[in-house]
XYZ file of C-alpha atoms in Angstrom:
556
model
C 74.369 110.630 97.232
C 73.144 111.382 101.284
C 70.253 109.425 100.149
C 71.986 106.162 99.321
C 74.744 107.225 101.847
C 74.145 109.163 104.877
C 76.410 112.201 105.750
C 77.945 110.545 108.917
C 78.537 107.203 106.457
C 80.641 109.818 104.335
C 82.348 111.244 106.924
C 83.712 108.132 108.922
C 84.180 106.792 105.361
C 86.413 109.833 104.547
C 88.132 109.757 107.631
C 88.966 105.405 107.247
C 90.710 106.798 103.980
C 92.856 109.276 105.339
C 93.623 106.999 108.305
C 94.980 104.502 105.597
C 96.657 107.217 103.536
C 98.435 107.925 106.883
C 99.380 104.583 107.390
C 100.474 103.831 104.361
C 102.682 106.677 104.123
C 104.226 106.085 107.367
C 104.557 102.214 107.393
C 107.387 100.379 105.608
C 106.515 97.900 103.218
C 106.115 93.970 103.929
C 107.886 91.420 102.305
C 105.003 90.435 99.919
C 104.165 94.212 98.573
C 107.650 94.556 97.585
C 107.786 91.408 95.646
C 104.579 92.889 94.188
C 105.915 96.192 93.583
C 108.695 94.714 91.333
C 105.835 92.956 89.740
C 104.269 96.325 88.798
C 108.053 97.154 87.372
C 107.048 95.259 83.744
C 103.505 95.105 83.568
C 102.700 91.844 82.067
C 99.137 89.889 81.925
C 100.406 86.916 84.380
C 103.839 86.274 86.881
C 104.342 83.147 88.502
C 102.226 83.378 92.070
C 99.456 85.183 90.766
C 97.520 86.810 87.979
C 98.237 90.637 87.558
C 95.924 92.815 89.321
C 97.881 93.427 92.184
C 100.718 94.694 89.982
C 98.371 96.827 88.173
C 97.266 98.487 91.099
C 100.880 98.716 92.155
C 101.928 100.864 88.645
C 98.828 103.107 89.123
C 99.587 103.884 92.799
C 102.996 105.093 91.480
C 101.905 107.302 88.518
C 100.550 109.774 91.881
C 103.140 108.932 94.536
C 106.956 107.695 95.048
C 107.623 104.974 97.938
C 105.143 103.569 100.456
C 102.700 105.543 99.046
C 103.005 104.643 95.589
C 102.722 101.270 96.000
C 99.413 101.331 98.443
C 97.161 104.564 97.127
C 94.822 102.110 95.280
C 94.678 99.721 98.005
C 93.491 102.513 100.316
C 90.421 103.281 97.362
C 89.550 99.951 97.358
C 89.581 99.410 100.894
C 86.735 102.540 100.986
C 85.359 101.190 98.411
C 84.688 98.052 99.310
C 82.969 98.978 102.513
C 80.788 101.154 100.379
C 79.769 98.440 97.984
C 78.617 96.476 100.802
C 76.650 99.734 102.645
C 75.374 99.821 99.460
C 73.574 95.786 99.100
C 72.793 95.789 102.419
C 68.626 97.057 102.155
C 67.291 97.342 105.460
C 66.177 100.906 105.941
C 66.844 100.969 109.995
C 70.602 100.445 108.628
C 71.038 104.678 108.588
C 70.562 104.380 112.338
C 73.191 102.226 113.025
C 76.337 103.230 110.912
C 78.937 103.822 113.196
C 78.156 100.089 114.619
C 78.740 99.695 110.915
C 82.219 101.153 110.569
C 83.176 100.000 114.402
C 82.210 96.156 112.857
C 84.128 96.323 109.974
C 87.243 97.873 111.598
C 87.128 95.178 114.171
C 87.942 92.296 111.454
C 91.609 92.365 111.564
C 92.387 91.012 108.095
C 89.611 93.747 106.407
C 91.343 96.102 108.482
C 94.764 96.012 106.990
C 93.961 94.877 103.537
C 92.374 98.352 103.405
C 95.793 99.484 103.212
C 98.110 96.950 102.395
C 98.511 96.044 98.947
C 97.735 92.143 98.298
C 96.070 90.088 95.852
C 93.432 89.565 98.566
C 92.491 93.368 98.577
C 91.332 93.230 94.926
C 89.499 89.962 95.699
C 87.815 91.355 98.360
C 86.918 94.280 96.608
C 85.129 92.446 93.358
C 83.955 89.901 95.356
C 81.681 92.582 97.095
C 81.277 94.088 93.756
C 79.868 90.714 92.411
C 77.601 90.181 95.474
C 76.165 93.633 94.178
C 75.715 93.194 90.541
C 74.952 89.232 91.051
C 71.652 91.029 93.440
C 70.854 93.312 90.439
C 70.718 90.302 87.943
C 68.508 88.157 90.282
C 66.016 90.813 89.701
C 66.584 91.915 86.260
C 69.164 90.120 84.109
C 69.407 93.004 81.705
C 72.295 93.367 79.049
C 73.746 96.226 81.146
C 73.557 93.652 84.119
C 74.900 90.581 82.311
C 77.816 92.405 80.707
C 78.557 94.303 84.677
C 78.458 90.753 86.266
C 81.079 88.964 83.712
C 83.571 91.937 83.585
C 83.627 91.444 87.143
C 84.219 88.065 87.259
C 87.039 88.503 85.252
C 88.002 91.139 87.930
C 87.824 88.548 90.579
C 89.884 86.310 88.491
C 92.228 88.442 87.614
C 92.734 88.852 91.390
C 93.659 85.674 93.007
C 92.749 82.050 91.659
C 91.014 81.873 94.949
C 88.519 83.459 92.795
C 87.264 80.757 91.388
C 85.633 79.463 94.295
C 83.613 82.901 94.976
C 81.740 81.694 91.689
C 81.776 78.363 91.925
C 79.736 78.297 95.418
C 77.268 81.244 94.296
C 76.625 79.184 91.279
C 76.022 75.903 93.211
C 73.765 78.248 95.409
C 71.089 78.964 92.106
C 71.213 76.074 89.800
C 68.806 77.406 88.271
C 71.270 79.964 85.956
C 72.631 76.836 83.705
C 69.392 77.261 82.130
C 69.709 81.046 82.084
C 71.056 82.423 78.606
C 71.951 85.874 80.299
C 73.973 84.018 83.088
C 76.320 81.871 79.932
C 76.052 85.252 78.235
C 78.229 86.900 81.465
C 80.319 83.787 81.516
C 81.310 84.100 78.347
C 82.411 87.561 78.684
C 84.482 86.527 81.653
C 86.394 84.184 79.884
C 87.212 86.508 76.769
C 88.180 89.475 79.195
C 90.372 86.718 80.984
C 92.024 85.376 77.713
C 94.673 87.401 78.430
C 96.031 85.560 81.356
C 95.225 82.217 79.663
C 97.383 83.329 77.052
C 100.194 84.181 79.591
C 99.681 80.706 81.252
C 100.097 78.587 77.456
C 103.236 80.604 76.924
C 104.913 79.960 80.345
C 103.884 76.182 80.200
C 101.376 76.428 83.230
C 104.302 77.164 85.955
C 102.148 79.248 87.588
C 99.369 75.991 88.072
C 101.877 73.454 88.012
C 103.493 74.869 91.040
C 100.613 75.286 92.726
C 99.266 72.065 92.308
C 102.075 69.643 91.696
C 105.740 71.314 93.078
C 105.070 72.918 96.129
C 106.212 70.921 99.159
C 104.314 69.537 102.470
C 105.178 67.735 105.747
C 103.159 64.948 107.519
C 99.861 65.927 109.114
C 99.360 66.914 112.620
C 95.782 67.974 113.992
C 98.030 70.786 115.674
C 99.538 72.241 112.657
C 96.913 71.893 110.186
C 93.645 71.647 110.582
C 93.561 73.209 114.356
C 95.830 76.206 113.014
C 93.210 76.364 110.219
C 89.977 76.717 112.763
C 92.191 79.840 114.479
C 92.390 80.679 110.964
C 88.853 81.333 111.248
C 88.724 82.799 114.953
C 91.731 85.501 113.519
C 89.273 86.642 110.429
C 86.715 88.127 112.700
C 88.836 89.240 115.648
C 87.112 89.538 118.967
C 83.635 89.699 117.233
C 84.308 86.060 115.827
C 81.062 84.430 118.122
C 78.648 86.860 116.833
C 79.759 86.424 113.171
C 79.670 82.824 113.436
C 76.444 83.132 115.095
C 74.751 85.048 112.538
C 75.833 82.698 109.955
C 74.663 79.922 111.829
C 71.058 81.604 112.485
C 70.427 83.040 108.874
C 67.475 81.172 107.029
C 67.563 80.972 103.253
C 64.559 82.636 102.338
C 65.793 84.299 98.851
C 68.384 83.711 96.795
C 70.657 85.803 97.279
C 70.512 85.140 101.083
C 71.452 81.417 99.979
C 74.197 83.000 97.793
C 75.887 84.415 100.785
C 75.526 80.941 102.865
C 76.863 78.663 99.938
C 79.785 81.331 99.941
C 80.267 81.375 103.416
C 79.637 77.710 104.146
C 81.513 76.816 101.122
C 84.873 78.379 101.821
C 84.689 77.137 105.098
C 84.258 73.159 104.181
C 86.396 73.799 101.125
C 89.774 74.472 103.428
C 88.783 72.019 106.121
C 89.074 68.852 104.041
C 92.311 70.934 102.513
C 93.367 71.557 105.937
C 93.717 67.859 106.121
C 96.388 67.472 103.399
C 98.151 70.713 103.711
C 98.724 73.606 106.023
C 96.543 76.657 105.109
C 97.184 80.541 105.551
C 94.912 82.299 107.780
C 94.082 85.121 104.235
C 93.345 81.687 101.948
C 89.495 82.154 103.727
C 89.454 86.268 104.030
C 86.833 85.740 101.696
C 84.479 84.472 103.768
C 84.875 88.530 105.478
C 82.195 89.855 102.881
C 79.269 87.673 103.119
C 79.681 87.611 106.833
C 79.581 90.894 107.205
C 76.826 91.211 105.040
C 75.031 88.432 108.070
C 76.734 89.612 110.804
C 75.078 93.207 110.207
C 71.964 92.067 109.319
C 72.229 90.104 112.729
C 73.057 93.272 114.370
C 70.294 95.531 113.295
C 67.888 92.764 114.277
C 68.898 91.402 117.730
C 69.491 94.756 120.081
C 71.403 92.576 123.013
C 73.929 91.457 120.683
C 74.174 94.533 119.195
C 75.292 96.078 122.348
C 77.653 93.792 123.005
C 78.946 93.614 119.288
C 78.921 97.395 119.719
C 81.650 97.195 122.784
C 83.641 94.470 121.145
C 84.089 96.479 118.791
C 84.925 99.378 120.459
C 88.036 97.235 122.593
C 88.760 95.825 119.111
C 89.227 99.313 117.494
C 91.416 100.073 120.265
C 93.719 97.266 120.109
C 94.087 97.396 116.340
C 94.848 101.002 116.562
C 97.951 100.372 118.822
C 98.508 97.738 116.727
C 98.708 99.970 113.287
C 100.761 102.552 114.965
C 103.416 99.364 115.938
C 103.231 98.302 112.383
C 105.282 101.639 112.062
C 106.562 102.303 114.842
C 108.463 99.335 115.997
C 108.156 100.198 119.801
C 104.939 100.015 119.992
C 104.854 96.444 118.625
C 105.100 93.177 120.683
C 107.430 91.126 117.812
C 110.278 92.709 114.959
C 107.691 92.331 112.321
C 107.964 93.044 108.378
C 107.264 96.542 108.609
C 110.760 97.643 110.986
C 113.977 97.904 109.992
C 114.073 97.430 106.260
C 115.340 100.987 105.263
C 118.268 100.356 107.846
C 119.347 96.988 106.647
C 119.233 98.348 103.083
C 121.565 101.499 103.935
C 124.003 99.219 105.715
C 124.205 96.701 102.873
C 124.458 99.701 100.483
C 127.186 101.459 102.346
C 129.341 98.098 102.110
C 128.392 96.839 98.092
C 128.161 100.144 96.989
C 126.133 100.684 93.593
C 127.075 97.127 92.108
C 124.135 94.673 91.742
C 122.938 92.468 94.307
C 123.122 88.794 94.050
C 120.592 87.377 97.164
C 120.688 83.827 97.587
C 117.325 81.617 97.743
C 115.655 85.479 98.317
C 113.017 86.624 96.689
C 111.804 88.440 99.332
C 114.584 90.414 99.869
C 115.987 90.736 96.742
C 112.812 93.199 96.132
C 113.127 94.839 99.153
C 116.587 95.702 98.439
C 115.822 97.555 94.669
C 112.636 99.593 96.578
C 114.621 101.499 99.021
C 118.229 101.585 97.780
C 116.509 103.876 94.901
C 116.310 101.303 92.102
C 120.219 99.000 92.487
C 119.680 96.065 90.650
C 119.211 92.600 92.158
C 118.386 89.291 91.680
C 117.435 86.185 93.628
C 119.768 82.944 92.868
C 117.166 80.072 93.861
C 118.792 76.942 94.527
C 117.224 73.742 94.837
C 116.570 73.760 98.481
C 114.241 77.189 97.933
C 111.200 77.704 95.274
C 110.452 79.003 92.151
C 109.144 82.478 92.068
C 109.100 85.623 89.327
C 113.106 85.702 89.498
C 112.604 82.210 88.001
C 110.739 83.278 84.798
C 111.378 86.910 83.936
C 114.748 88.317 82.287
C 116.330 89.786 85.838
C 119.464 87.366 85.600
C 120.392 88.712 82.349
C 120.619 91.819 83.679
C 123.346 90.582 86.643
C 125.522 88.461 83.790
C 129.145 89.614 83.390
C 128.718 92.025 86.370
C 130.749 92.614 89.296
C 128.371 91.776 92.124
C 127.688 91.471 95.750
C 126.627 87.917 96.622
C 124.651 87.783 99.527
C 123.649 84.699 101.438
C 122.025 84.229 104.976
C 124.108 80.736 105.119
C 127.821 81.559 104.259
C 130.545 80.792 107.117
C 132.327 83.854 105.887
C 132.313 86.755 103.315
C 134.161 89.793 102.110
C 131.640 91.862 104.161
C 128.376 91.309 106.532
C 125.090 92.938 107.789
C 122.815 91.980 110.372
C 118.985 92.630 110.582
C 116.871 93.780 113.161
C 115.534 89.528 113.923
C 119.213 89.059 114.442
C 119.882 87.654 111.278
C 123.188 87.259 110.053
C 124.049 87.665 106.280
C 127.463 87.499 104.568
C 128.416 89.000 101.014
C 131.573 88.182 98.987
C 132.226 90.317 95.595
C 132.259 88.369 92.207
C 133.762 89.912 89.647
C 132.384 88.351 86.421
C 128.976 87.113 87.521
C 127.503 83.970 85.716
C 124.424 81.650 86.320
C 122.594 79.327 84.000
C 119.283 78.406 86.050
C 117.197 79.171 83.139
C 118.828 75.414 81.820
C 115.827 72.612 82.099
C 116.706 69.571 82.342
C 114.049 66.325 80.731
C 113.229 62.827 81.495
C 111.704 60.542 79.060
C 109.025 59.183 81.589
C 107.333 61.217 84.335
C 108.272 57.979 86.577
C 111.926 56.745 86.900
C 113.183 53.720 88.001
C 115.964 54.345 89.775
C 117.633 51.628 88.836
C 117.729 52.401 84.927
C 121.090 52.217 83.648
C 122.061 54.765 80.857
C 118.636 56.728 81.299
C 118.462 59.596 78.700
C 118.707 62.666 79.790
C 117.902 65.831 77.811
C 119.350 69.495 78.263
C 117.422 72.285 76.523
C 119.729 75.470 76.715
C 117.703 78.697 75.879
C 120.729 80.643 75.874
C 121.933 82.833 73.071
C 125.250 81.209 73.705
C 126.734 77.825 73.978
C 127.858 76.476 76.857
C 130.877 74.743 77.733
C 129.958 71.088 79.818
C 133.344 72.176 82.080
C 131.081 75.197 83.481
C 128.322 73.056 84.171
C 127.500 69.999 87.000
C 124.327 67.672 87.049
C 123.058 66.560 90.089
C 120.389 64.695 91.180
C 117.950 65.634 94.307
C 115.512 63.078 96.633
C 112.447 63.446 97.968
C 110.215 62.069 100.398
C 106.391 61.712 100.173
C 106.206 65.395 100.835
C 108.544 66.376 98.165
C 110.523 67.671 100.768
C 114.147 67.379 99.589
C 116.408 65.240 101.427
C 119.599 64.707 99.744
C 121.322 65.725 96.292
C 124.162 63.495 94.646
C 126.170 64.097 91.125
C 125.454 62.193 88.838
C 127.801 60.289 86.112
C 126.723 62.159 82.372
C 127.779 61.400 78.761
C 126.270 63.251 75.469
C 124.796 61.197 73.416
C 126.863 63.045 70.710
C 130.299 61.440 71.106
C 133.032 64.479 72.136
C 130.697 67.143 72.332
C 131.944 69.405 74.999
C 129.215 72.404 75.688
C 125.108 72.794 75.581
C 124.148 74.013 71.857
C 122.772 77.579 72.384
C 118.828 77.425 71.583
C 118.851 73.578 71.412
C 118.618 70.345 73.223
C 121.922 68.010 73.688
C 121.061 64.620 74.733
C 122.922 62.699 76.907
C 122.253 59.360 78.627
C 122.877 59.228 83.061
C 122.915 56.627 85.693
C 121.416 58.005 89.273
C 123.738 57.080 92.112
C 122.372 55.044 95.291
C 120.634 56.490 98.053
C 119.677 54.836 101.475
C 116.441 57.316 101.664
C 114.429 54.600 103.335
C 110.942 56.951 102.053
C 112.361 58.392 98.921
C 109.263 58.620 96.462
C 110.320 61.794 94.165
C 113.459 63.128 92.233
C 114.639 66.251 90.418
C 117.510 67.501 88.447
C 119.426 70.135 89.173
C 122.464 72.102 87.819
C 125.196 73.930 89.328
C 127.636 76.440 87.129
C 130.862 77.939 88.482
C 130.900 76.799 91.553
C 127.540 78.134 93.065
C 124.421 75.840 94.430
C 122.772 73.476 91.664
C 119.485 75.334 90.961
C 116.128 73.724 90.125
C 116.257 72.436 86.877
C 113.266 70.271 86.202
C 109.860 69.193 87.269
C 109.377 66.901 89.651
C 109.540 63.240 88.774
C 107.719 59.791 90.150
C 110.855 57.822 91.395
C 110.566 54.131 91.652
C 113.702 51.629 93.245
């Protein structure tokens, strides 16, 4: 073991892990890891943002440990782990004489800082994409059946990760052409893909929401240089912290004399380019290119070693970096310390005041599911649910069986934009939300709601329109209101307007449960100047129409 890793590698390694285990214990959970956690609550091979891992890693954290901790112990193994994958590539003997500038490097890369604790998709992905680097190595120089059957299980790691995934392969492939005419590479392929079937499965039997929401739902705004594609080059800065120049530098100066050296500039290079030209049609998040972390640091080091003027001054960067994002972690839980009212502060106190005014009863958030999560974690397990309307998103709550489990209840609805309630709470950003207590609880936003064309002309008269209840039960057309939403070019929605129904089925007065009624519609004017899109939506008893269909081509 000391020969492969040195005793002061161990050591600094063992003391990053209890550093994180500290953290983790003592820092509330973010938005995100609590809609993960409830993830992890019924394991399942696909939900709607992501594929499963990060659940997975969520339900074994929580066979050890209850709270913060359960939900982040694996996070805090890979986050050691992945450091000592990439110890582990990197070749260069004179590398045992510089391991603290090792450590002091990676600790200075903000985003590889706190996904060493956090528990995201993207710590997973960093994780096996440093694993594949590794085995990917081994099979350049021997592409043995242990080897080829190593690289495609992790593959199917990395997939089952984040989609993001599939660029990590598709660049290292583009790097060595040479492996479409290798048997042993298809051989790993094909492996990937049968350990992945799984989640394709999971995909087929939820229609694709997961890819057609991705692709085809999610909404933009106009471009501005500003907002998109500068935000995306501080993107870039933000990855590598104050070490950025060097980083950048060493990628720049590397020469592709092997392989596996080109492997980590096609990755590097290729992420980069690849959200730049997106960056141009949509605004990107500064973790879509954390990637990019691993084969940088695999350049940046080897920089380091080899150039002892910028290793000094990588070496006190470094140093001031560690510093800063110490102060930092200790403001992530305690909120004093911290220049903004972040994620991490003040979710256990908003959750005990809302509790001490609802009580037990379930919790109905609307257009939440951030909260909505937050709210089960640390009020001990109450039951909750987030009511997305049509000006929010799909998410999980949209898919899974959580508003069966609010029907006929007496709940707490709780909305951030209510005039007035039965009761209120406020949050530590100032935030206002209002509650009012429903006695018999009903939704229907599992109704979908079909067009015959994926265009409309909005001028049709008597378009069909078709209902498909899923319901056990039938429901009654009094309970119900269809309404129709605009778009502009960004899908952004602008404006929803009933609309004028009659089933096809003369007299029929409810939705047949399990079944499709059919009913023909005429869409009511709009003076949208730029509308280009349309949806249907329903409303039942009273409450905001929800999202009830795709999104449609409109046409005047």
């Amino acid at each position: 073991m000391t020969q492969k890793f040195p005793k002061l590698f161990l050591y600094l390694l063992g003391a990053l892990f209890l550093l994180n285990l500290v953290q983790s214990f003592f820092t509330e959970l973010i938005y995100d890891e609590a809609y993960y956690w409830y993830y992890a609550q019924n394991l399942d091979s696909g939900y709607f943002d992501h594929p499963p891992m990060v659940a997975l890693l969520i339900k074994l954290s929580s066979f050890l440990f209850n709270g913060e901790l359960g939900v982040r112990l694996m996070s805090c193994i890979l986050g050691i782990g992945t450091l000592a994958v990439l110890w582990h590539i990197i070749e260069d003997e004179r590398k045992k004489d510089y391991v603290v500038h090792f450590f002091l490097m990676m600790f200075a890369m903000p985003l590889l800082n706190v996904y060493g604790f956090l528990t995201l998709p993207d710590t997973p992905l960093l994780f096996f994409t440093a694993l594949f680097l590794l085995i990917y190595k081994r099979f350049l120089v021997k592409a043995s059946m242990g080897n080829t059957v190593f690289l495609g299980l992790v593959m199917a790691g990395l997939m089952y990760s984040k989609y993001h995934a599939v660029l990590v392969i598709f660049f290292v492939l583009l790097s060595n052409l040479k492996l479409l005419r290798n048997k042993y590479a298809w051989l790993a392929v094909f492996i990937s893909l049968l350990a992945y079937l799984p989640h394709f499965a999971w995909l087929y039997n939820n229609d694709f929401v997961t890819i057609k929401y991705h692709l085809f739902e999610r909404p933009n705004q106009p471009y501005s240089f500003e907002g998109f594609t500068l935000g995306y080059i501080l993107n870039l800065v933000l990855n590598f912290g104050l070490i950025f120049p060097f980083a950048y530098w060493a990628l720049f100066k590397k020469k592709a004399n092997e392989d596996f050296d080109k492997a980590l500039l096609f990755l590097s290079y290729g992420i980069i380019l690849f959200f730049l030209l997106s960056s141009f049609q949509r605004r990107t998040q500064t973790q879509w290119v954390i990637v990019i972390c691993i084969p940088m640091a695999l350049l940046a080091y080897d920089y380091l070693i080899q150039n002892a003027k910028s290793r000094k001054w990588m070496y006190r960067l470094s140093i001031l970096s560690l510093i800063l994002l110490l102060i930092g972690r200790i403001g992530l839980a305690y909120q004093p310390l911290f220049p903004i009212v972040y994620e991490t502060h003040g979710n256990k106190e908003w959750v005990n005041e809302l509790k001490s005014k609802a009580g037990d009863i379930p919790i109905v958030f609307e257009n939440s599911y951030r909260r909505s999560p937050m709210y089960q974690f640390y009020s001990g397990g109450t039951t909750t649910f987030s009511l997305n309307n049509v000006h929010y998103r799909q998410n999980q709550y949209t898919i899974d069986a959580s508003e069966s489990k609010v029907q006929g209840k007496k709940v707490a609805y709780v909305s951030l934009y209510m005039n007035k309630g039965d009761f209120e709470y406020q949050d530590l950003k100032g935030g206002v939300f209002k509650g009012v207590f429903i006695e018999n609880f009903e939704s229907f936003r599992k109704l979908r709601c079909y067009a015959d064309s994926e265009v409309i002309q909005l001028s049709q008269k008597n378009m069909p329109l078709k209902i498909y209840n899923p319901y056990d039960v039938a429901i009654p057309l009094e309970k119900i209101n269809i309404r129709v939403g605009y778009l502009n070019p960004y899908k952004q929605l602008k404006e929803t307007k009933d609309i004028k129904y009659s089933p096809i089925e003369g007299g029929a007065t409810f939705l047949k449960a399990r079944d499709t009624t059919y009913f023909t519609c005429s869409l009511p004017d709009s003076k949208l100047e730029d509308l280009s899109y349309l949806k249907f939506s329903i409303s039942e008893n009273g409450l905001q129409s929800g999202i009830s269909s795709q999104t449609y081509k409109a046409e005047r």
